[in-house]
PDB file of C-alpha atoms in Angstrom:
ATOM      1  CA  MET W  35     -24.297  -6.339 -10.902  1.00  0.00           C
ATOM      2  CA  ARG W  36     -21.819  -4.227 -10.006  1.00  0.00           C
ATOM      3  CA  LYS W  37     -20.276  -6.831  -7.752  1.00  0.00           C
ATOM      4  CA  ARG W  38     -20.314  -9.222 -10.610  1.00  0.00           C
ATOM      5  CA  TRP W  39     -18.389  -6.775 -12.625  1.00  0.00           C
ATOM      6  CA  PHE W  40     -15.575  -6.314  -9.985  1.00  0.00           C
ATOM      7  CA  LEU W  41     -15.127  -9.777  -9.702  1.00  0.00           C
ATOM      8  CA  LEU W  42     -14.853 -10.337 -13.142  1.00  0.00           C
ATOM      9  CA  PHE W  43     -12.463  -7.597 -13.242  1.00  0.00           C
ATOM     10  CA  LEU W  44     -10.433  -9.229 -10.640  1.00  0.00           C
ATOM     11  CA  ALA W  45     -10.436 -12.485 -12.582  1.00  0.00           C
ATOM     12  CA  VAL W  46      -9.018 -10.899 -15.545  1.00  0.00           C
ATOM     13  CA  TRP W  47      -6.578  -8.986 -13.299  1.00  0.00           C
ATOM     14  CA  SER W  48      -5.127 -12.129 -11.986  1.00  0.00           C
ATOM     15  CA  LEU W  49      -5.110 -13.751 -15.249  1.00  0.00           C
ATOM     16  CA  ALA W  50      -2.956 -10.968 -16.717  1.00  0.00           C
ATOM     17  CA  PHE W  51      -0.563 -11.883 -13.864  1.00  0.00           C
ATOM     18  CA  ALA W  52      -0.583 -15.386 -14.366  1.00  0.00           C
ATOM     19  CA  VAL W  53       0.066 -15.622 -18.004  1.00  0.00           C
ATOM     20  CA  GLY W  54       2.840 -17.712 -18.715  1.00  0.00           C
ATOM     21  CA  ASP W  55       4.832 -15.233 -20.911  1.00  0.00           C
ATOM     22  CA  LEU W  56       5.950 -11.528 -20.569  1.00  0.00           C
ATOM     23  CA  ASN W  57       3.659 -10.184 -23.286  1.00  0.00           C
ATOM     24  CA  TYR W  58       1.762  -8.414 -20.479  1.00  0.00           C
ATOM     25  CA  ALA W  59       4.819  -6.781 -19.381  1.00  0.00           C
ATOM     26  CA  ARG W  60       6.072  -5.800 -22.877  1.00  0.00           C
ATOM     27  CA  GLN W  61       2.956  -4.294 -23.234  1.00  0.00           C
ATOM     28  CA  LEU W  62       2.942  -1.940 -20.229  1.00  0.00           C
ATOM     29  CA  ILE W  63       6.661  -1.002 -21.230  1.00  0.00           C
ATOM     30  CA  GLU W  64       5.247   0.316 -24.610  1.00  0.00           C
ATOM     31  CA  ARG W  65       2.309   2.258 -22.991  1.00  0.00           C
ATOM     32  CA  GLY W  66       5.075   3.829 -20.668  1.00  0.00           C
ATOM     33  CA  GLU W  67       3.650   2.244 -17.638  1.00  0.00           C
ATOM     34  CA  TYR W  68       7.077   1.323 -16.240  1.00  0.00           C
ATOM     35  CA  ALA W  69       6.242   1.131 -12.349  1.00  0.00           C
ATOM     36  CA  LEU W  70       3.578  -1.632 -13.319  1.00  0.00           C
ATOM     37  CA  ALA W  71       5.728  -3.252 -15.493  1.00  0.00           C
ATOM     38  CA  ALA W  72       8.505  -3.257 -13.032  1.00  0.00           C
ATOM     39  CA  VAL W  73       5.965  -4.944 -10.425  1.00  0.00           C
ATOM     40  CA  THR W  74       4.812  -7.556 -13.096  1.00  0.00           C
ATOM     41  CA  LEU W  75       8.448  -8.501 -13.888  1.00  0.00           C
ATOM     42  CA  LYS W  76       9.419  -8.905 -10.579  1.00  0.00           C
ATOM     43  CA  LYS W  77       6.893 -11.583  -9.712  1.00  0.00           C
ATOM     44  CA  GLN W  78       8.122 -13.314 -13.427  1.00  0.00           C
ATOM     45  CA  LEU W  79      11.763 -13.730 -11.965  1.00  0.00           C
ATOM     46  CA  LYS W  80      11.901 -17.126 -10.955  1.00  0.00           C
ATOM     47  CA  ASP W  81      10.109 -18.677 -14.094  1.00  0.00           C
ATOM     48  CA  TYR W  82      11.676 -16.099 -16.754  1.00  0.00           C
ATOM     49  CA  PRO W  83      15.344 -15.669 -14.917  1.00  0.00           C
ATOM     50  CA  VAL W  84      16.927 -14.127 -18.037  1.00  0.00           C
ATOM     51  CA  GLU W  85      14.054 -12.153 -19.754  1.00  0.00           C
ATOM     52  CA  ALA W  86      12.295 -10.848 -16.946  1.00  0.00           C
ATOM     53  CA  ARG W  87      15.775  -9.184 -15.571  1.00  0.00           C
ATOM     54  CA  TYR W  88      16.385  -8.196 -19.084  1.00  0.00           C
ATOM     55  CA  LEU W  89      12.887  -6.419 -19.444  1.00  0.00           C
ATOM     56  CA  LEU W  90      13.670  -4.778 -15.987  1.00  0.00           C
ATOM     57  CA  ALA W  91      16.871  -3.154 -17.143  1.00  0.00           C
ATOM     58  CA  GLU W  92      15.311  -1.836 -19.999  1.00  0.00           C
ATOM     59  CA  VAL W  93      12.371  -0.465 -17.463  1.00  0.00           C
ATOM     60  CA  TYR W  94      14.964   0.930 -15.372  1.00  0.00           C
ATOM     61  CA  MET W  95      16.960   2.362 -18.248  1.00  0.00           C
ATOM     62  CA  LEU W  96      13.897   4.575 -19.471  1.00  0.00           C
ATOM     63  CA  GLU W  97      13.243   5.500 -16.133  1.00  0.00           C
ATOM     64  CA  GLY W  98      16.513   6.878 -15.959  1.00  0.00           C
ATOM     65  CA  GLN W  99      17.427   4.734 -12.860  1.00  0.00           C
ATOM     66  CA  LEU W 100      20.843   3.784 -14.694  1.00  0.00           C
ATOM     67  CA  ALA W 101      22.364   2.160 -11.402  1.00  0.00           C
ATOM     68  CA  ASP W 102      19.469  -0.226 -11.213  1.00  0.00           C
ATOM     69  CA  ALA W 103      19.347  -0.899 -14.936  1.00  0.00           C
ATOM     70  CA  THR W 104      23.030  -2.058 -15.084  1.00  0.00           C
ATOM     71  CA  MET W 105      22.472  -4.269 -11.706  1.00  0.00           C
ATOM     72  CA  TYR W 106      19.684  -6.113 -13.489  1.00  0.00           C
ATOM     73  CA  LEU W 107      21.686  -6.200 -16.855  1.00  0.00           C
ATOM     74  CA  GLU W 108      24.480  -7.884 -15.229  1.00  0.00           C
ATOM     75  CA  SER W 109      22.207 -10.137 -13.584  1.00  0.00           C
ATOM     76  CA  ALA W 110      20.562 -11.323 -16.589  1.00  0.00           C
ATOM     77  CA  ARG W 111      24.153 -11.842 -18.186  1.00  0.00           C
ATOM     78  CA  GLU W 112      24.858 -14.088 -15.232  1.00  0.00           C
ATOM     79  CA  GLN W 113      21.568 -15.996 -15.760  1.00  0.00           C
ATOM     80  CA  GLY W 114      22.739 -16.632 -19.629  1.00  0.00           C
ATOM     81  CA  LEU W 115      21.711 -13.386 -21.608  1.00  0.00           C
ATOM     82  CA  ASP W 116      23.381 -13.598 -24.845  1.00  0.00           C
ATOM     83  CA  GLU W 117      25.981 -11.186 -25.619  1.00  0.00           C
ATOM     84  CA  THR W 118      24.536  -9.546 -28.345  1.00  0.00           C
ATOM     85  CA  ARG W 119      21.926  -8.098 -26.304  1.00  0.00           C
ATOM     86  CA  TYR W 120      24.007  -7.674 -23.332  1.00  0.00           C
ATOM     87  CA  TYR W 121      26.592  -5.601 -25.253  1.00  0.00           C
ATOM     88  CA  ALA W 122      23.830  -3.630 -26.919  1.00  0.00           C
ATOM     89  CA  MET W 123      22.400  -2.449 -23.719  1.00  0.00           C
ATOM     90  CA  ARG W 124      25.255  -1.900 -22.023  1.00  0.00           C
ATOM     91  CA  GLY W 125      26.381   0.491 -24.703  1.00  0.00           C
ATOM     92  CA  ARG W 126      23.189   2.531 -24.461  1.00  0.00           C
ATOM     93  CA  LEU W 127      23.365   2.660 -20.620  1.00  0.00           C
ATOM     94  CA  ALA W 128      27.218   3.810 -21.070  1.00  0.00           C
ATOM     95  CA  LEU W 129      25.881   6.412 -23.791  1.00  0.00           C
ATOM     96  CA  LEU W 130      23.606   7.805 -21.288  1.00  0.00           C
ATOM     97  CA  GLU W 131      25.939   8.006 -18.446  1.00  0.00           C
ATOM     98  CA  GLY W 132      28.498   9.959 -20.888  1.00  0.00           C
ATOM     99  CA  GLU W 133      31.067   6.961 -20.759  1.00  0.00           C
ATOM    100  CA  TRP W 134      31.935   7.358 -24.524  1.00  0.00           C
ATOM    101  CA  ASP W 135      34.611   4.938 -24.696  1.00  0.00           C
ATOM    102  CA  THR W 136      32.482   2.015 -23.020  1.00  0.00           C
ATOM    103  CA  ALA W 137      29.669   2.988 -24.886  1.00  0.00           C
ATOM    104  CA  TRP W 138      31.666   2.733 -28.094  1.00  0.00           C
ATOM    105  CA  ALA W 139      33.223  -0.543 -27.377  1.00  0.00           C
ATOM    106  CA  SER W 140      30.218  -2.161 -26.113  1.00  0.00           C
ATOM    107  CA  LEU W 141      27.972  -1.123 -29.253  1.00  0.00           C
ATOM    108  CA  ARG W 142      30.872  -2.174 -31.698  1.00  0.00           C
ATOM    109  CA  SER W 143      30.782  -5.446 -30.078  1.00  0.00           C
ATOM    110  CA  ALA W 144      26.957  -5.629 -30.447  1.00  0.00           C
ATOM    111  CA  VAL W 145      27.252  -4.380 -34.171  1.00  0.00           C
ATOM    112  CA  ALA W 146      30.156  -7.144 -34.980  1.00  0.00           C
ATOM    113  CA  LEU W 147      28.118 -10.219 -33.312  1.00  0.00           C
ATOM    114  CA  SER W 148      24.831  -9.285 -34.871  1.00  0.00           C
ATOM    115  CA  GLY W 149      25.500  -6.592 -38.037  1.00  0.00           C
ATOM    116  CA  LEU W 150      21.815  -5.341 -37.066  1.00  0.00           C
ATOM    117  CA  ARG W 151      21.181  -1.816 -38.201  1.00  0.00           C
ATOM    118  CA  GLN W 152      19.428  -0.713 -34.987  1.00  0.00           C
ATOM    119  CA  TYR W 153      22.806  -1.538 -32.997  1.00  0.00           C
ATOM    120  CA  ALA W 154      24.530   0.326 -36.057  1.00  0.00           C
ATOM    121  CA  LEU W 155      22.506   3.498 -35.567  1.00  0.00           C
ATOM    122  CA  ASP W 156      23.129   3.347 -31.924  1.00  0.00           C
ATOM    123  CA  TRP W 157      26.855   3.144 -32.210  1.00  0.00           C
ATOM    124  CA  GLY W 158      26.784   6.046 -34.706  1.00  0.00           C
ATOM    125  CA  LEU W 159      24.915   7.849 -31.943  1.00  0.00           C
ATOM    126  CA  VAL W 160      27.922   7.312 -29.397  1.00  0.00           C
ATOM    127  CA  GLY W 161      29.855   9.722 -32.057  1.00  0.00           C
ATOM    128  CA  LEU W 162      27.173  12.372 -32.394  1.00  0.00           C
ATOM    129  CA  ALA W 163      26.531  12.688 -28.855  1.00  0.00           C
ATOM    130  CA  GLN W 164      30.331  12.933 -28.151  1.00  0.00           C
ATOM    131  CA  GLY W 165      31.080  15.193 -31.003  1.00  0.00           C
ATOM    132  CA  ASN W 166      33.225  12.650 -32.715  1.00  0.00           C
ATOM    133  CA  LEU W 167      32.566  12.800 -36.377  1.00  0.00           C
ATOM    134  CA  GLU W 168      34.307  10.008 -37.350  1.00  0.00           C
ATOM    135  CA  ARG W 169      32.725   7.549 -34.919  1.00  0.00           C
ATOM    136  CA  ALA W 170      29.563   9.092 -35.842  1.00  0.00           C
ATOM    137  CA  LYS W 171      30.145   8.124 -39.575  1.00  0.00           C
ATOM    138  CA  LEU W 172      31.433   4.812 -39.007  1.00  0.00           C
ATOM    139  CA  GLY W 173      28.209   3.952 -36.987  1.00  0.00           C
ATOM    140  CA  PHE W 174      25.834   5.438 -39.645  1.00  0.00           C
ATOM    141  CA  GLU W 175      27.589   4.328 -42.630  1.00  0.00           C
ATOM    142  CA  LYS W 176      27.425   0.592 -41.257  1.00  0.00           C
ATOM    143  CA  ALA W 177      23.637   1.342 -40.815  1.00  0.00           C
ATOM    144  CA  GLN W 178      22.898   2.184 -44.183  1.00  0.00           C
ATOM    145  CA  ARG W 179      24.876  -0.754 -45.506  1.00  0.00           C
ATOM    146  CA  GLU W 180      22.665  -2.953 -43.174  1.00  0.00           C
ATOM    147  CA  GLY W 181      19.523  -1.429 -44.414  1.00  0.00           C
ATOM    148  CA  ALA W 182      18.985   1.713 -42.625  1.00  0.00           C
ATOM    149  CA  VAL W 183      19.491   3.925 -45.366  1.00  0.00           C
ATOM    150  CA  ALA W 184      17.162   6.786 -44.789  1.00  0.00           C
ATOM    151  CA  GLU W 185      17.614   6.653 -40.974  1.00  0.00           C
ATOM    152  CA  GLY W 186      21.652   6.504 -41.373  1.00  0.00           C
ATOM    153  CA  GLU W 187      21.854   9.174 -44.040  1.00  0.00           C
ATOM    154  CA  PHE W 188      19.513  11.511 -41.466  1.00  0.00           C
ATOM    155  CA  LEU W 189      21.981  10.956 -38.678  1.00  0.00           C
ATOM    156  CA  GLU W 190      24.957  11.509 -40.510  1.00  0.00           C
ATOM    157  CA  GLY W 191      23.322  14.521 -42.062  1.00  0.00           C
ATOM    158  CA  LEU W 192      23.138  15.969 -38.217  1.00  0.00           C
ATOM    159  CA  ALA W 193      26.803  14.869 -37.418  1.00  0.00           C
ATOM    160  CA  LEU W 194      28.221  16.949 -40.662  1.00  0.00           C
ATOM    161  CA  LEU W 195      26.020  19.926 -39.804  1.00  0.00           C
ATOM    162  CA  ALA W 196      28.391  21.843 -37.666  1.00  0.00           C
ATOM    163  CA  VAL W 197      31.329  21.360 -39.633  1.00  0.00           C
ATOM    164  CA  SER W 198      30.181  20.927 -43.395  1.00  0.00           C
ATOM    165  CA  PRO W 199      26.437  21.849 -43.914  1.00  0.00           C
ATOM    166  CA  ASP W 200      26.905  21.367 -47.536  1.00  0.00           C
ATOM    167  CA  LYS W 201      27.565  17.875 -47.282  1.00  0.00           C
ATOM    168  CA  ALA W 202      25.190  17.631 -44.381  1.00  0.00           C
ATOM    169  CA  LEU W 203      22.546  19.158 -46.761  1.00  0.00           C
ATOM    170  CA  ALA W 204      23.344  16.342 -49.470  1.00  0.00           C
ATOM    171  CA  LYS W 205      22.905  13.655 -46.892  1.00  0.00           C
ATOM    172  CA  LEU W 206      19.383  15.361 -45.697  1.00  0.00           C
ATOM    173  CA  ARG W 207      18.063  15.437 -48.834  1.00  0.00           C
ATOM    174  CA  ALA W 208      19.039  11.921 -49.918  1.00  0.00           C
ATOM    175  CA  ALA W 209      17.151  10.809 -46.793  1.00  0.00           C
ATOM    176  CA  GLN W 210      13.966  12.636 -47.773  1.00  0.00           C
ATOM    177  CA  ALA W 211      14.003  10.917 -51.069  1.00  0.00           C
ATOM    178  CA  GLU W 212      13.968   7.593 -49.121  1.00  0.00           C
ATOM    179  CA  LEU W 213      11.344   8.259 -46.764  1.00  0.00           C
ATOM    180  CA  SER W 214       7.496   7.818 -47.419  1.00  0.00           C
ATOM    181  CA  ALA W 215       5.279  10.683 -46.564  1.00  0.00           C
ATOM    182  CA  GLU W 216       3.914   9.042 -43.642  1.00  0.00           C
ATOM    183  CA  SER W 217       7.079   8.615 -42.105  1.00  0.00           C
ATOM    184  CA  PRO W 218       7.429  10.062 -38.388  1.00  0.00           C
ATOM    185  CA  LEU W 219      11.096  11.319 -39.530  1.00  0.00           C
ATOM    186  CA  LYS W 220      10.034  13.208 -42.783  1.00  0.00           C
ATOM    187  CA  PRO W 221       9.639  16.352 -41.229  1.00  0.00           C
ATOM    188  CA  GLN W 222      12.555  16.560 -39.135  1.00  0.00           C
ATOM    189  CA  VAL W 223      14.500  15.680 -42.168  1.00  0.00           C
ATOM    190  CA  ILE W 224      13.106  18.574 -44.196  1.00  0.00           C
ATOM    191  CA  TYR W 225      13.264  21.025 -40.748  1.00  0.00           C
ATOM    192  CA  TRP W 226      17.069  20.166 -40.667  1.00  0.00           C
ATOM    193  CA  GLN W 227      17.631  21.037 -44.534  1.00  0.00           C
ATOM    194  CA  ALA W 228      16.167  24.399 -43.587  1.00  0.00           C
ATOM    195  CA  ARG W 229      18.902  24.509 -41.064  1.00  0.00           C
ATOM    196  CA  ALA W 230      21.920  23.429 -42.921  1.00  0.00           C
ATOM    197  CA  LEU W 231      20.587  26.258 -45.608  1.00  0.00           C
ATOM    198  CA  GLU W 232      20.504  29.021 -42.864  1.00  0.00           C
ATOM    199  CA  ARG W 233      24.322  28.018 -41.939  1.00  0.00           C
ATOM    200  CA  LEU W 234      24.941  28.061 -45.628  1.00  0.00           C
ATOM    201  CA  GLY W 235      23.615  31.644 -45.621  1.00  0.00           C
ATOM    202  CA  GLN W 236      20.971  30.669 -47.891  1.00  0.00           C
ATOM    203  CA  LYS W 237      18.202  32.284 -45.738  1.00  0.00           C
ATOM    204  CA  ASN W 238      15.509  32.607 -48.405  1.00  0.00           C
ATOM    205  CA  GLU W 239      15.784  28.866 -49.346  1.00  0.00           C
ATOM    206  CA  ALA W 240      15.570  28.121 -45.695  1.00  0.00           C
ATOM    207  CA  ARG W 241      12.641  30.234 -45.404  1.00  0.00           C
ATOM    208  CA  SER W 242      10.698  28.260 -48.417  1.00  0.00           C
ATOM    209  CA  THR W 243      11.880  24.921 -47.051  1.00  0.00           C
ATOM    210  CA  LEU W 244      10.179  25.934 -43.813  1.00  0.00           C
ATOM    211  CA  ARG W 245       6.966  27.243 -45.445  1.00  0.00           C
ATOM    212  CA  PHE W 246       6.788  23.883 -47.450  1.00  0.00           C
ATOM    213  CA  LEU W 247       7.201  22.146 -44.283  1.00  0.00           C
ATOM    214  CA  LEU W 248       4.285  24.050 -42.807  1.00  0.00           C
ATOM    215  CA  ARG W 249       2.250  23.279 -45.476  1.00  0.00           C
ATOM    216  CA  THR W 250       2.884  19.658 -45.498  1.00  0.00           C
ATOM    217  CA  TYR W 251       3.058  19.305 -41.591  1.00  0.00           C
ATOM    218  CA  PRO W 252       1.063  22.068 -40.204  1.00  0.00           C
ATOM    219  CA  ASP W 253       1.651  21.119 -36.613  1.00  0.00           C
ATOM    220  CA  TYR W 254       5.085  20.773 -36.570  1.00  0.00           C
ATOM    221  CA  GLY W 255       6.372  23.671 -34.008  1.00  0.00           C
ATOM    222  CA  PRO W 256       9.873  23.793 -34.529  1.00  0.00           C
ATOM    223  CA  ALA W 257       9.470  24.820 -38.114  1.00  0.00           C
ATOM    224  CA  ARG W 258       7.177  27.652 -37.207  1.00  0.00           C
ATOM    225  CA  ASP W 259       9.664  28.857 -34.353  1.00  0.00           C
ATOM    226  CA  ALA W 260      12.476  28.748 -36.878  1.00  0.00           C
ATOM    227  CA  LEU W 261      10.592  30.850 -39.454  1.00  0.00           C
ATOM    228  CA  ASN W 262       9.530  33.541 -36.794  1.00  0.00           C
ATOM    229  CA  ARG W 263      13.018  33.697 -35.895  1.00  0.00           C
ATOM    230  CA  LEU W 264      14.307  34.243 -39.660  1.00  0.00           C
ATOM    231  CA  GLY W 265      11.554  36.918 -40.358  1.00  0.00           C
ATOM    232  CA  PRO W 266       9.742  37.565 -43.444  1.00  0.00           C
TER     233      PRO W 266
END
């Protein structure tokens, strides 16, 4: 019985590698099984010269192996990867490397070519990571125009927090109004409202916001830490 089970296991395993598409590799990436995804994709380079290389670039980017990610990305481009996806990933890689101007230019190209809101959010993140408010606002406002209203307002609020906490608070409250209770972004939006209130010197309001957050999301650790720091 055990031998039959083992043979069945091997048959299913072999089938997974022989499937004529890349869904298995994508599932591995989604589950965070990057090493196995890389092995799977390398076996499919001949059949899927563009997509397998692109996904390998994604795997190595997620692993933090940026040189390998860049190598596979450039190889995918040589094989015919479309310009939008190329510039989007090149921008993300440059962002991780701290190459702000390259990241900015690449993601701007991806946004111009596609208008996709995710690329616009990434574009704004370059400015946020760099501490460049104007760049951040350009990206996040574009994302809002393309439909990522809550996400764009939230990230723009974070970008504004250090220089204009009152404007940041307004953006964060607008983002909260756009989000459903089930959104994983909602507790973060409420938490950063409390931080904005704290920066404005409104500590009682900040405490009330944090207590509300913990009543609604009792496992949100950063809120508890912030409340302990602010005191009773």
